[in-house]
């Protein structure tokens, strides 16, 4: 490395920046519908899961979205207060809460999906658009990275040590 030059940004930094850019863009796009990006992620996921014949529990929705179960519970309560989803006890497991969109929630979600799809198309234009080979390759790379477990290592844990100290 020569003097005066700095190394380029790390992949982690770029992923973080891209994730923040996307979150802010979606927040702004769905705000007129009364949603945040996180709320959109929940209702859009519920919409897709419902179309696939599923009525997920909060835990299942948390696993699907990658959000913490406690955060999903908080979001679900806010969306329920806003009349967009209903929360009911699972008849097979009284500890579990199932989620479903209300009629109003379905209408708002359809509008939000259309808005975010248009944003998604603009976002991917530099790669050739949604159906472009570069976009498919990018999606495959992101999927590969998302599949890597990133459990934090514990200092001084013998099972995480490499070689001798």
mmCIF file of C-alpha atoms in Angstrom:
data_model
loop_
_atom_site.group_PDB
_atom_site.id
_atom_site.type_symbol
_atom_site.label_atom_id
_atom_site.label_comp_id
_atom_site.label_asym_id
_atom_site.label_seq_id
_atom_site.Cartn_x
_atom_site.Cartn_y
_atom_site.Cartn_z
ATOM 1 C CA UNK A 1 0.000 0.000 0.000
ATOM 2 C CA UNK A 2 1.459 3.361 -0.976
ATOM 3 C CA UNK A 3 1.629 6.393 1.287
ATOM 4 C CA UNK A 4 -1.421 8.598 1.199
ATOM 5 C CA UNK A 5 -3.723 5.919 -0.149
ATOM 6 C CA UNK A 6 -6.226 4.213 2.043
ATOM 7 C CA UNK A 7 -7.653 0.782 1.511
ATOM 8 C CA UNK A 8 -11.106 0.680 -0.034
ATOM 9 C CA UNK A 9 -14.202 0.089 2.027
ATOM 10 C CA UNK A 10 -14.650 -3.385 3.433
ATOM 11 C CA UNK A 11 -17.445 -5.632 2.165
ATOM 12 C CA UNK A 12 -19.080 -5.429 5.600
ATOM 13 C CA UNK A 13 -19.100 -1.648 5.470
ATOM 14 C CA UNK A 14 -20.618 -1.684 1.973
ATOM 15 C CA UNK A 15 -23.322 -4.170 3.013
ATOM 16 C CA UNK A 16 -24.123 -1.978 6.013
ATOM 17 C CA UNK A 17 -24.308 1.158 3.837
ATOM 18 C CA UNK A 18 -26.461 -0.580 1.232
ATOM 19 C CA UNK A 19 -28.812 -1.966 3.887
ATOM 20 C CA UNK A 20 -29.197 1.491 5.421
ATOM 21 C CA UNK A 21 -29.742 3.111 2.024
ATOM 22 C CA UNK A 22 -32.470 0.575 1.222
ATOM 23 C CA UNK A 23 -34.121 0.902 4.645
ATOM 24 C CA UNK A 24 -34.266 4.707 4.381
ATOM 25 C CA UNK A 25 -35.629 4.532 0.816
ATOM 26 C CA UNK A 26 -38.362 2.069 1.806
ATOM 27 C CA UNK A 27 -39.193 4.090 4.945
ATOM 28 C CA UNK A 28 -39.733 7.169 2.776
ATOM 29 C CA UNK A 29 -41.678 5.262 0.130
ATOM 30 C CA UNK A 30 -44.163 3.616 2.513
ATOM 31 C CA UNK A 31 -44.508 6.488 5.010
ATOM 32 C CA UNK A 32 -47.529 7.947 3.134
ATOM 33 C CA UNK A 33 -49.268 4.603 3.756
ATOM 34 C CA UNK A 34 -48.580 4.862 7.494
ATOM 35 C CA UNK A 35 -45.883 2.175 7.506
ATOM 36 C CA UNK A 36 -42.214 1.947 8.401
ATOM 37 C CA UNK A 37 -39.741 -0.320 6.601
ATOM 38 C CA UNK A 38 -39.913 -2.858 9.445
ATOM 39 C CA UNK A 39 -43.722 -2.826 9.415
ATOM 40 C CA UNK A 40 -43.677 -3.200 5.639
ATOM 41 C CA UNK A 41 -41.381 -6.216 5.975
ATOM 42 C CA UNK A 42 -43.900 -7.810 8.312
ATOM 43 C CA UNK A 43 -47.073 -7.122 6.315
ATOM 44 C CA UNK A 44 -45.472 -7.977 2.961
ATOM 45 C CA UNK A 45 -44.161 -11.248 4.422
ATOM 46 C CA UNK A 46 -47.591 -12.007 5.907
ATOM 47 C CA UNK A 47 -49.142 -11.296 2.512
ATOM 48 C CA UNK A 48 -46.798 -13.714 0.754
ATOM 49 C CA UNK A 49 -47.162 -16.398 3.404
ATOM 50 C CA UNK A 50 -50.960 -16.087 3.291
ATOM 51 C CA UNK A 51 -50.889 -16.489 -0.512
ATOM 52 C CA UNK A 52 -48.891 -19.692 0.063
ATOM 53 C CA UNK A 53 -51.658 -20.951 2.385
ATOM 54 C CA UNK A 54 -49.866 -20.275 5.649
ATOM 55 C CA UNK A 55 -51.083 -18.455 8.753
ATOM 56 C CA UNK A 56 -47.764 -18.015 10.545
ATOM 57 C CA UNK A 57 -47.043 -17.645 14.207
ATOM 58 C CA UNK A 58 -45.058 -14.663 15.410
ATOM 59 C CA UNK A 59 -42.062 -16.990 15.818
ATOM 60 C CA UNK A 60 -42.384 -18.301 12.247
ATOM 61 C CA UNK A 61 -42.656 -14.734 10.933
ATOM 62 C CA UNK A 62 -39.575 -13.728 12.949
ATOM 63 C CA UNK A 63 -37.637 -16.635 11.433
ATOM 64 C CA UNK A 64 -38.859 -15.718 7.942
ATOM 65 C CA UNK A 65 -37.952 -12.013 8.194
ATOM 66 C CA UNK A 66 -34.759 -12.387 10.208
ATOM 67 C CA UNK A 67 -36.120 -10.038 12.864
ATOM 68 C CA UNK A 68 -35.948 -10.774 16.589
ATOM 69 C CA UNK A 69 -39.109 -12.423 17.946
ATOM 70 C CA UNK A 70 -39.545 -9.680 20.550
ATOM 71 C CA UNK A 71 -39.363 -7.009 17.834
ATOM 72 C CA UNK A 72 -41.903 -8.896 15.699
ATOM 73 C CA UNK A 73 -44.215 -9.002 18.715
ATOM 74 C CA UNK A 74 -43.846 -5.228 19.202
ATOM 75 C CA UNK A 75 -44.448 -4.543 15.506
ATOM 76 C CA UNK A 76 -47.436 -6.900 15.453
ATOM 77 C CA UNK A 77 -49.043 -5.104 18.389
ATOM 78 C CA UNK A 78 -48.605 -1.725 16.671
ATOM 79 C CA UNK A 79 -50.012 -3.095 13.395
ATOM 80 C CA UNK A 80 -52.916 -4.647 15.290
ATOM 81 C CA UNK A 81 -53.636 -1.282 16.970
ATOM 82 C CA UNK A 82 -53.650 0.285 13.510
ATOM 83 C CA UNK A 83 -56.188 -2.267 12.283
ATOM 84 C CA UNK A 84 -53.837 -3.891 9.772
ATOM 85 C CA UNK A 85 -53.353 -7.316 11.326
ATOM 86 C CA UNK A 86 -55.108 -9.601 13.739
ATOM 87 C CA UNK A 87 -53.382 -11.679 16.364
ATOM 88 C CA UNK A 88 -55.064 -14.872 17.570
ATOM 89 C CA UNK A 89 -54.043 -17.798 19.737
ATOM 90 C CA UNK A 90 -52.943 -20.873 17.844
ATOM 91 C CA UNK A 91 -55.504 -23.611 18.592
ATOM 92 C CA UNK A 92 -52.707 -26.215 18.494
ATOM 93 C CA UNK A 93 -50.401 -24.294 20.847
ATOM 94 C CA UNK A 94 -51.982 -21.840 23.299
ATOM 95 C CA UNK A 95 -48.581 -20.179 23.876
ATOM 96 C CA UNK A 96 -48.242 -19.258 20.195
ATOM 97 C CA UNK A 97 -49.855 -16.269 18.491
ATOM 98 C CA UNK A 98 -50.901 -16.501 14.847
ATOM 99 C CA UNK A 99 -50.939 -13.452 12.602
ATOM 100 C CA UNK A 100 -53.120 -12.516 9.646
ATOM 101 C CA UNK A 101 -53.806 -9.372 7.658
ATOM 102 C CA UNK A 102 -57.199 -7.718 8.077
ATOM 103 C CA UNK A 103 -59.087 -6.506 4.997
ATOM 104 C CA UNK A 104 -57.661 -3.033 5.596
ATOM 105 C CA UNK A 105 -54.217 -4.588 6.069
ATOM 106 C CA UNK A 106 -54.518 -6.435 2.768
ATOM 107 C CA UNK A 107 -55.423 -3.235 0.923
ATOM 108 C CA UNK A 108 -52.586 -1.211 2.476
ATOM 109 C CA UNK A 109 -50.139 -4.063 1.891
ATOM 110 C CA UNK A 110 -51.042 -4.340 -1.799
ATOM 111 C CA UNK A 111 -50.437 -0.591 -2.194
ATOM 112 C CA UNK A 112 -47.144 -0.795 -0.299
ATOM 113 C CA UNK A 113 -45.936 -3.758 -2.361
ATOM 114 C CA UNK A 114 -46.619 -1.831 -5.572
ATOM 115 C CA UNK A 115 -44.686 1.188 -4.265
ATOM 116 C CA UNK A 116 -41.725 -0.933 -3.130
ATOM 117 C CA UNK A 117 -41.693 -2.938 -6.378
ATOM 118 C CA UNK A 118 -41.306 0.307 -8.324
ATOM 119 C CA UNK A 119 -38.503 1.365 -5.945
ATOM 120 C CA UNK A 120 -36.907 -2.059 -6.338
ATOM 121 C CA UNK A 121 -36.912 -1.693 -10.123
ATOM 122 C CA UNK A 122 -35.190 1.716 -9.916
ATOM 123 C CA UNK A 123 -32.690 0.354 -7.389
ATOM 124 C CA UNK A 124 -31.682 -2.500 -9.704
ATOM 125 C CA UNK A 125 -31.467 -0.475 -12.937
ATOM 126 C CA UNK A 126 -27.651 -0.186 -12.680
ATOM 127 C CA UNK A 127 -27.467 -4.001 -12.784
ATOM 128 C CA UNK A 128 -29.815 -4.204 -15.773
ATOM 129 C CA UNK A 129 -33.138 -4.450 -13.951
ATOM 130 C CA UNK A 130 -34.953 -7.052 -11.945
ATOM 131 C CA UNK A 131 -34.604 -9.917 -14.442
ATOM 132 C CA UNK A 132 -31.043 -9.197 -15.611
ATOM 133 C CA UNK A 133 -28.257 -11.793 -15.314
ATOM 134 C CA UNK A 134 -26.222 -9.414 -13.098
ATOM 135 C CA UNK A 135 -29.181 -9.061 -10.736
ATOM 136 C CA UNK A 136 -29.615 -12.846 -10.552
ATOM 137 C CA UNK A 137 -25.888 -13.248 -9.827
ATOM 138 C CA UNK A 138 -26.063 -10.485 -7.189
ATOM 139 C CA UNK A 139 -29.057 -12.202 -5.578
ATOM 140 C CA UNK A 140 -27.200 -15.530 -5.519
ATOM 141 C CA UNK A 141 -24.179 -13.885 -3.862
ATOM 142 C CA UNK A 142 -26.372 -12.219 -1.239
ATOM 143 C CA UNK A 143 -28.130 -15.531 -0.558
ATOM 144 C CA UNK A 144 -24.761 -17.244 -0.108
ATOM 145 C CA UNK A 145 -23.726 -14.626 2.443
ATOM 146 C CA UNK A 146 -27.058 -14.799 4.274
ATOM 147 C CA UNK A 147 -26.671 -18.576 4.621
ATOM 148 C CA UNK A 148 -23.390 -18.218 6.553
ATOM 149 C CA UNK A 149 -23.961 -18.564 10.313
ATOM 150 C CA UNK A 150 -22.374 -15.708 12.226
ATOM 151 C CA UNK A 151 -22.566 -16.774 15.837
ATOM 152 C CA UNK A 152 -20.265 -14.556 17.872
ATOM 153 C CA UNK A 153 -17.157 -16.209 19.196
ATOM 154 C CA UNK A 154 -16.700 -16.174 22.933
ATOM 155 C CA UNK A 155 -13.279 -14.978 24.181
ATOM 156 C CA UNK A 156 -11.332 -17.661 26.065
ATOM 157 C CA UNK A 157 -13.755 -20.369 24.951
ATOM 158 C CA UNK A 158 -11.612 -23.446 24.260
ATOM 159 C CA UNK A 159 -13.933 -24.535 21.447
ATOM 160 C CA UNK A 160 -13.253 -21.326 19.472
ATOM 161 C CA UNK A 161 -9.471 -21.206 19.927
ATOM 162 C CA UNK A 162 -7.222 -21.844 16.980
ATOM 163 C CA UNK A 163 -3.939 -23.443 17.856
ATOM 164 C CA UNK A 164 -1.956 -22.295 20.871
ATOM 165 C CA UNK A 165 -2.420 -18.840 22.435
#
